[in-house]
Coordinates of C-alpha atoms in Angstrom, one line a residue:
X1 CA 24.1 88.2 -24.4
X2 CA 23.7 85.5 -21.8
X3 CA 24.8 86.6 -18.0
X4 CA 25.8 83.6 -15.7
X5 CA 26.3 84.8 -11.7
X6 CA 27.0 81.5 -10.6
X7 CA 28.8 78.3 -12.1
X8 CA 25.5 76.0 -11.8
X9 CA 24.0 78.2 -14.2
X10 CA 26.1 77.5 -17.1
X11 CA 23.8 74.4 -18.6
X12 CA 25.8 71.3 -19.1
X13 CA 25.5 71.6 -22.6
X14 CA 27.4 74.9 -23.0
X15 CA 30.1 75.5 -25.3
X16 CA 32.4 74.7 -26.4
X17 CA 33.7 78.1 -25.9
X18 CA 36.4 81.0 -26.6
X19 CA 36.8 82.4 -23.7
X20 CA 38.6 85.6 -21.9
X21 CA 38.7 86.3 -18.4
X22 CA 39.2 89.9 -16.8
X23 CA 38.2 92.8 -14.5
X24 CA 36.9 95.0 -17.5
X25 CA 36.7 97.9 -15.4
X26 CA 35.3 100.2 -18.0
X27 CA 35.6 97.8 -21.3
X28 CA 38.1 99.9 -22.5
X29 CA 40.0 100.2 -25.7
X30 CA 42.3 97.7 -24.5
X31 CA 39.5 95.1 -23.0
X32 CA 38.0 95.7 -26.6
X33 CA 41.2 94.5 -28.7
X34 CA 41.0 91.4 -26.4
X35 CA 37.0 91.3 -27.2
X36 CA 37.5 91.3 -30.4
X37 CA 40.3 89.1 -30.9
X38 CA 37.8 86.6 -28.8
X39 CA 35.0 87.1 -31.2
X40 CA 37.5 86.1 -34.5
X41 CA 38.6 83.2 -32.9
X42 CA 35.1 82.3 -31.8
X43 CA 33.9 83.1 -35.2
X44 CA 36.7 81.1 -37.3
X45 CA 36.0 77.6 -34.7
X46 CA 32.4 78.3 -34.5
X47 CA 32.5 78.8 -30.8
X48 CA 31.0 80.5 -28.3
X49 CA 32.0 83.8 -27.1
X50 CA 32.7 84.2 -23.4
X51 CA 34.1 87.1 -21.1
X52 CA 34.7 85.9 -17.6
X53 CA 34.7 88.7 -14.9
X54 CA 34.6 89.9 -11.4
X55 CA 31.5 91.7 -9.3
X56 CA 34.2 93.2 -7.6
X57 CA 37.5 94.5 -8.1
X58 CA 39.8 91.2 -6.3
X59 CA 41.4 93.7 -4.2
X60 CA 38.5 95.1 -2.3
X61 CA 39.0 91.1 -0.7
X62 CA 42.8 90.8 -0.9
X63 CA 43.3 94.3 0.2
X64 CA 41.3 96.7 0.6
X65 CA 43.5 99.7 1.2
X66 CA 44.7 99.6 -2.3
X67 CA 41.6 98.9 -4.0
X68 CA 40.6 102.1 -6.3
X69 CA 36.9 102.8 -6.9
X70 CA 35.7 101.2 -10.2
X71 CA 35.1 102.9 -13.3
X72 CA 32.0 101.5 -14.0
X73 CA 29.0 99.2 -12.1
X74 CA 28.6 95.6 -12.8
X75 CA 25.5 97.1 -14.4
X76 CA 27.3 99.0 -16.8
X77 CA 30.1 96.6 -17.0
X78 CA 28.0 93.9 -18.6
X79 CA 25.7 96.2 -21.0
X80 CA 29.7 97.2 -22.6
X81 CA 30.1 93.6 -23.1
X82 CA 26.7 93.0 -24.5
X83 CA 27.4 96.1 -26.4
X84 CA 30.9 94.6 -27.9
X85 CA 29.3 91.3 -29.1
X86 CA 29.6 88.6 -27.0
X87 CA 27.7 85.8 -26.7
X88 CA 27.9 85.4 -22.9
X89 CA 29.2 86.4 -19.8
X90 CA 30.0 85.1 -16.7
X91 CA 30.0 87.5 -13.5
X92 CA 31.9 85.2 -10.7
X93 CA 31.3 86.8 -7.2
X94 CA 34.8 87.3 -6.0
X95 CA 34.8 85.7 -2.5
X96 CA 37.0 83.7 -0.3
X97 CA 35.9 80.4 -2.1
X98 CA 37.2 81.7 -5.4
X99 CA 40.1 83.3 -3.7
X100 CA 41.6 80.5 -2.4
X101 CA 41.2 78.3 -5.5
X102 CA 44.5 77.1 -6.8
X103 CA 45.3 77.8 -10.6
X104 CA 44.2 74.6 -11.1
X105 CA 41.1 74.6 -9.5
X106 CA 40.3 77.3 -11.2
X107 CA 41.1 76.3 -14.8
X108 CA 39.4 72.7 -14.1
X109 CA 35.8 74.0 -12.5
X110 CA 35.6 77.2 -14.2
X111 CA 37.1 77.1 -18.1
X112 CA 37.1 73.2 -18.3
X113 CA 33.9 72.4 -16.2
X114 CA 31.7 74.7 -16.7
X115 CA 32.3 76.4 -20.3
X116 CA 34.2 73.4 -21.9
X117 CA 36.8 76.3 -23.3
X118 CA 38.8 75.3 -26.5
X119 CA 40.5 78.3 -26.5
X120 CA 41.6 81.2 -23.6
X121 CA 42.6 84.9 -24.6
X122 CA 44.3 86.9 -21.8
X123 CA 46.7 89.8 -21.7
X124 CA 50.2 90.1 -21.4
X125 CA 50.1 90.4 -17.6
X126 CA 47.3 87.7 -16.9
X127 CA 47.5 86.3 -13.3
X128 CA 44.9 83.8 -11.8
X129 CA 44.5 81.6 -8.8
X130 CA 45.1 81.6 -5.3
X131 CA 47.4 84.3 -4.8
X132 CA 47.7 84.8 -8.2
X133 CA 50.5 82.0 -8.8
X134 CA 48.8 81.4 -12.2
X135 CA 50.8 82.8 -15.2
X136 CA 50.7 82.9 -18.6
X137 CA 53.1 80.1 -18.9
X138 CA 50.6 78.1 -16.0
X139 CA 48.0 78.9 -18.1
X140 CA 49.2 77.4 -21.5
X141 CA 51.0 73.9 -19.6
X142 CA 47.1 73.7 -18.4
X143 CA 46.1 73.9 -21.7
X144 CA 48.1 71.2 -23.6
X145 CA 46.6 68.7 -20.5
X146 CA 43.2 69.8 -20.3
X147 CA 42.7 70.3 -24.0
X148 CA 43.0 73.9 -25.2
X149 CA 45.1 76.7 -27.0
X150 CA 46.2 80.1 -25.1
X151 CA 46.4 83.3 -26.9
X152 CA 48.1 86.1 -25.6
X153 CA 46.4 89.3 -26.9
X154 CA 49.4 92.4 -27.4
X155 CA 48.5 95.6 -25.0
X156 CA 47.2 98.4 -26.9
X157 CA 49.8 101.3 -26.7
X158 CA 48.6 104.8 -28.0
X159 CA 51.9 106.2 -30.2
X160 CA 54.1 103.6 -28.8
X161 CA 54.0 104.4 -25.6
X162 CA 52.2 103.8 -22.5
X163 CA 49.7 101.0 -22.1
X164 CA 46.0 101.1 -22.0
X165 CA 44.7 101.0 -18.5
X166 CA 41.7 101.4 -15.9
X167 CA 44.3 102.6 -14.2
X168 CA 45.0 105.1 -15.9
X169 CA 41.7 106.2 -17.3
X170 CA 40.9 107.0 -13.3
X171 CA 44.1 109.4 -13.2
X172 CA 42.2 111.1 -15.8
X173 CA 39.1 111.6 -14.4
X174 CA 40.5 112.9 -11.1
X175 CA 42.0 115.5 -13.2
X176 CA 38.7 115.8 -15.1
X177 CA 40.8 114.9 -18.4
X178 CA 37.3 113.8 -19.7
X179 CA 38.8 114.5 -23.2
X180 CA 41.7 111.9 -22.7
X181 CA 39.9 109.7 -21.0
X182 CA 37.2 109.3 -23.9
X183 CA 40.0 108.6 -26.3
X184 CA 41.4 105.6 -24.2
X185 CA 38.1 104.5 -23.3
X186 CA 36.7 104.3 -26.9
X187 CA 33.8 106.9 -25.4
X188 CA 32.9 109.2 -23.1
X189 CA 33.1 108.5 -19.8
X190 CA 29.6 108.9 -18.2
X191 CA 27.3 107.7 -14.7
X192 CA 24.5 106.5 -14.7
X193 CA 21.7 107.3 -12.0
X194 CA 17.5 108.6 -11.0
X195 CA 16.9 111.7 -11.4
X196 CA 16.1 113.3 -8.5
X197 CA 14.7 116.5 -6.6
X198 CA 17.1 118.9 -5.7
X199 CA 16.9 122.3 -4.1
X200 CA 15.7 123.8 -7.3
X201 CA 18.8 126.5 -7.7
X202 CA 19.1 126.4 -11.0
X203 CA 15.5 126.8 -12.3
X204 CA 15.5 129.9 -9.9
X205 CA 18.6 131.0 -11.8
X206 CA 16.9 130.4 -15.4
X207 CA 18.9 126.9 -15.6
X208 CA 16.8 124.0 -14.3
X209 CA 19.1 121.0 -14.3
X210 CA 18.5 117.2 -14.1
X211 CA 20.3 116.4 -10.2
X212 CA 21.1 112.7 -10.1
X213 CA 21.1 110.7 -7.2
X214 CA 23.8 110.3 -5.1
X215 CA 24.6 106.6 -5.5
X216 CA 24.8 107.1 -9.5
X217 CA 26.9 104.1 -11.0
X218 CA 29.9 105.1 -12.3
X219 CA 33.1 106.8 -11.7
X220 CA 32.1 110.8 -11.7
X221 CA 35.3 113.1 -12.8
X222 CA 36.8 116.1 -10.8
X223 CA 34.7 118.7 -9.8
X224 CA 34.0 121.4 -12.2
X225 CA 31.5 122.3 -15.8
X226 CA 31.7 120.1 -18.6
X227 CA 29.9 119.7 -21.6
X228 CA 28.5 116.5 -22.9
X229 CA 25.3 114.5 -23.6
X230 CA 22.7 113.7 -21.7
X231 CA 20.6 110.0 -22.5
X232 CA 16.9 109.7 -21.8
X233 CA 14.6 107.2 -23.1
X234 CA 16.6 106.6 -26.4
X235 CA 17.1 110.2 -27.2
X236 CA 20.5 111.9 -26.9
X237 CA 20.4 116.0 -25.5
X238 CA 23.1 118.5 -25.6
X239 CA 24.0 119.3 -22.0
X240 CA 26.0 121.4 -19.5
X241 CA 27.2 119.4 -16.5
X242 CA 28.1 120.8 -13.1
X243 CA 30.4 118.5 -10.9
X244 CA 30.9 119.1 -7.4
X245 CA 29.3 121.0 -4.3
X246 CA 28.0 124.1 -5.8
X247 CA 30.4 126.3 -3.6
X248 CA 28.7 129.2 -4.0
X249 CA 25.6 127.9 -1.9
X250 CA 26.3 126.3 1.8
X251 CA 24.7 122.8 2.4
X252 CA 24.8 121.2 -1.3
X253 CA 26.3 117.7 -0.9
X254 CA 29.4 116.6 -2.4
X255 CA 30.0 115.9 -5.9
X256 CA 26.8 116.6 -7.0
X257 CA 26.0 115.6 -10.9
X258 CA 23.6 118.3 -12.4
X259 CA 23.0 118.4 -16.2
X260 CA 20.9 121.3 -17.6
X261 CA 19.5 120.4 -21.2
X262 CA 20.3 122.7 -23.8
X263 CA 17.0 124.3 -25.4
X264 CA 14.6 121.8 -23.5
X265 CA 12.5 123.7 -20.9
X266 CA 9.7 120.7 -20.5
X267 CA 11.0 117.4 -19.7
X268 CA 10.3 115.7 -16.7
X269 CA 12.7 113.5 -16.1
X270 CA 12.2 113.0 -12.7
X271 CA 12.2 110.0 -10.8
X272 CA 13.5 108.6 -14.9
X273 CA 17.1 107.2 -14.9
X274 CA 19.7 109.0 -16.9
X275 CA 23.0 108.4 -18.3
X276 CA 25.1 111.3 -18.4
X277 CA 28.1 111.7 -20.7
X278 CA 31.2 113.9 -20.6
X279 CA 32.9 115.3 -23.6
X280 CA 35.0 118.3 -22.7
X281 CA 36.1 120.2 -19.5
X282 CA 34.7 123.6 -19.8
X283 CA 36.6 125.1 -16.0
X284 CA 37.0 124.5 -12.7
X285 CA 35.1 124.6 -9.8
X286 CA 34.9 128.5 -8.4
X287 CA 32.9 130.2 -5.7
X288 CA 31.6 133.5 -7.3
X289 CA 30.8 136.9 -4.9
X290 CA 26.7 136.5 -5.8
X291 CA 24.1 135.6 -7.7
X292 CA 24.8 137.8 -11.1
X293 CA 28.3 136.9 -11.8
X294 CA 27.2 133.3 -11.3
X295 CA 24.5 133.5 -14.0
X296 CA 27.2 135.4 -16.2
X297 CA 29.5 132.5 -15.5
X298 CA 26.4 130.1 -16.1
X299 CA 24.9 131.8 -19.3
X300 CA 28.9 131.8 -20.8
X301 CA 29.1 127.9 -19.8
X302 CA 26.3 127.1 -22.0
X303 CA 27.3 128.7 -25.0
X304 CA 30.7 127.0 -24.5
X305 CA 29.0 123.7 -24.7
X306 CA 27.3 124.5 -27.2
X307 CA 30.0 125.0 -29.3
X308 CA 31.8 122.2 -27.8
X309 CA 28.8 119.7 -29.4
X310 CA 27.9 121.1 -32.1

């Protein structure tokens, strides 16, 4: 996949195009209906395939109050995309200059200009320009003047009911719903981060885990054990991951992401970066009275998540 950051990047010659334009916080199984709807119509006009997006959620600009943490990094967000198939992507910084465009503006420089479009695919509940004036209905009267079709891609409804959401894939996590959330999200939800040196706790306790750093990308769920899979250099391990501040010791930072690798008692994976998945909730965060019941607690975890991925 091709990755454009800034309009002059996209050569001349580009296109024409299919194109989509989104947030994709978290390429979900919604973003991916749209994605691939893109791809067929790209396919059947032999054009190419482009997802416009954001480095930024537009309300961290318009208002910052209500802006909710992302799901995933721009990092992330464009591997997803890669991952899904298209041909390119282009990450527009969302600032004051593309704020104030009008819809028009930003049809003519952006989806005219720059990726000569022949054909736009948004959702049911597309907005765009200054303000967000731009509808679905702007949208399509733009497209029979400047030369292209609009397809309106249906929301994806689990059973009928509610819609597919980043929205709601984040109330998940902050119940640590990991299960629920890996159903809307078409996979588990996971950070990304170094792996670095920690206090060492869990290797005393017979459980040396992987501590990543604290500015990991990716939204990390509630606080508590989970099981799930930890990535390293192309390989996928079995692993028990601890969420939160470790209440039973004082001074461990807040939401903390430890994984300890089942069966693996030599890897160094320090200073490595890591991608850690979560699969199932195994319980809560607790404090516990000492050291014993926590490796009770700790020794039961592991066999639960073992289980759990097997």
């Amino acid at each position: 996949m091709i990755t454009f950051t800034e309009l002059d990047q996209v050569p001349d010659a580009f296109g024409p195009s299919a194109v989509t334009i989104g947030k994709f916080d978290g390429v979900h199984t919604g973003h991916r209906a749209v994605v691939a709807a893109l791809l067929e119509e790209a396919s059947a006009a032999g054009l190419s395939s482009v997802a416009v997006t954001f480095d930024r959620n537009p309300l961290s600009l318009i208002n910052p109050d209500r802006c909710p943490a992302s799901l995933v990094s721009n990092e992330q967000k464009l591997g997803l995309l890669a991952a899904a198939g298209v041909d390119a992507a282009l990450l527009l910084r969302f600032d004051q200059t593309l704020a104030q465009l009008t819809p028009e503006e930003f049809v003519t420089s952006i989806l005219v200009g720059a990726l000569h479009a022949r054909t736009v695919l948004v959702g049911e509940d597309f907005r765009f320009g200054h303000r967000g004036l731009g509808t679905v209905a702007t949208l399509e009267s733009f497209g029979e003047v400047y030369g292209f079709s609009v397809r309106v891609v249906d929301d994806v409804r689990p059973g009928g009911g509610r819609r597919v959401s980043s929205t709601w894939i984040r109330e998940l996590l902050e119940e640590g719903d990991v299960r629920e959330a890996s159903r809307l999200l078409g996979r588990p939800p996971g950070v990304r981060g170094v792996v670095v040196h920690g206090a060492k706790r869990g290797r005393e306790l017979g459980f040396p885990t992987a501590n990543l750093s604290p500015d990991s990308q990716g939204l990390i769920p509630a606080d508590g054990v989970y099981a799930g899979w930890l990535f390293w250099r192309g390989r996928r391990y079995p692993a028990a991951i601890s969420v939160g501040n470790n209440p039973t010791f004082d001074g461990v930072p807040q939401k903390q992401v430890e994984a300890y690798v089942l069966d693996e008692t030599d890897l160094d994976l320090y200073d490595d970066e890591v991608e850690v998945q979560f699969v199932e909730r195994i319980r809560g965060m607790v404090a516990f009275t000492g050291i014993e019941p926590l490796i009770v607690q700790m020794t039961d975890d592991v066999e639960r998540a073992r289980r759990m991925l097997s």
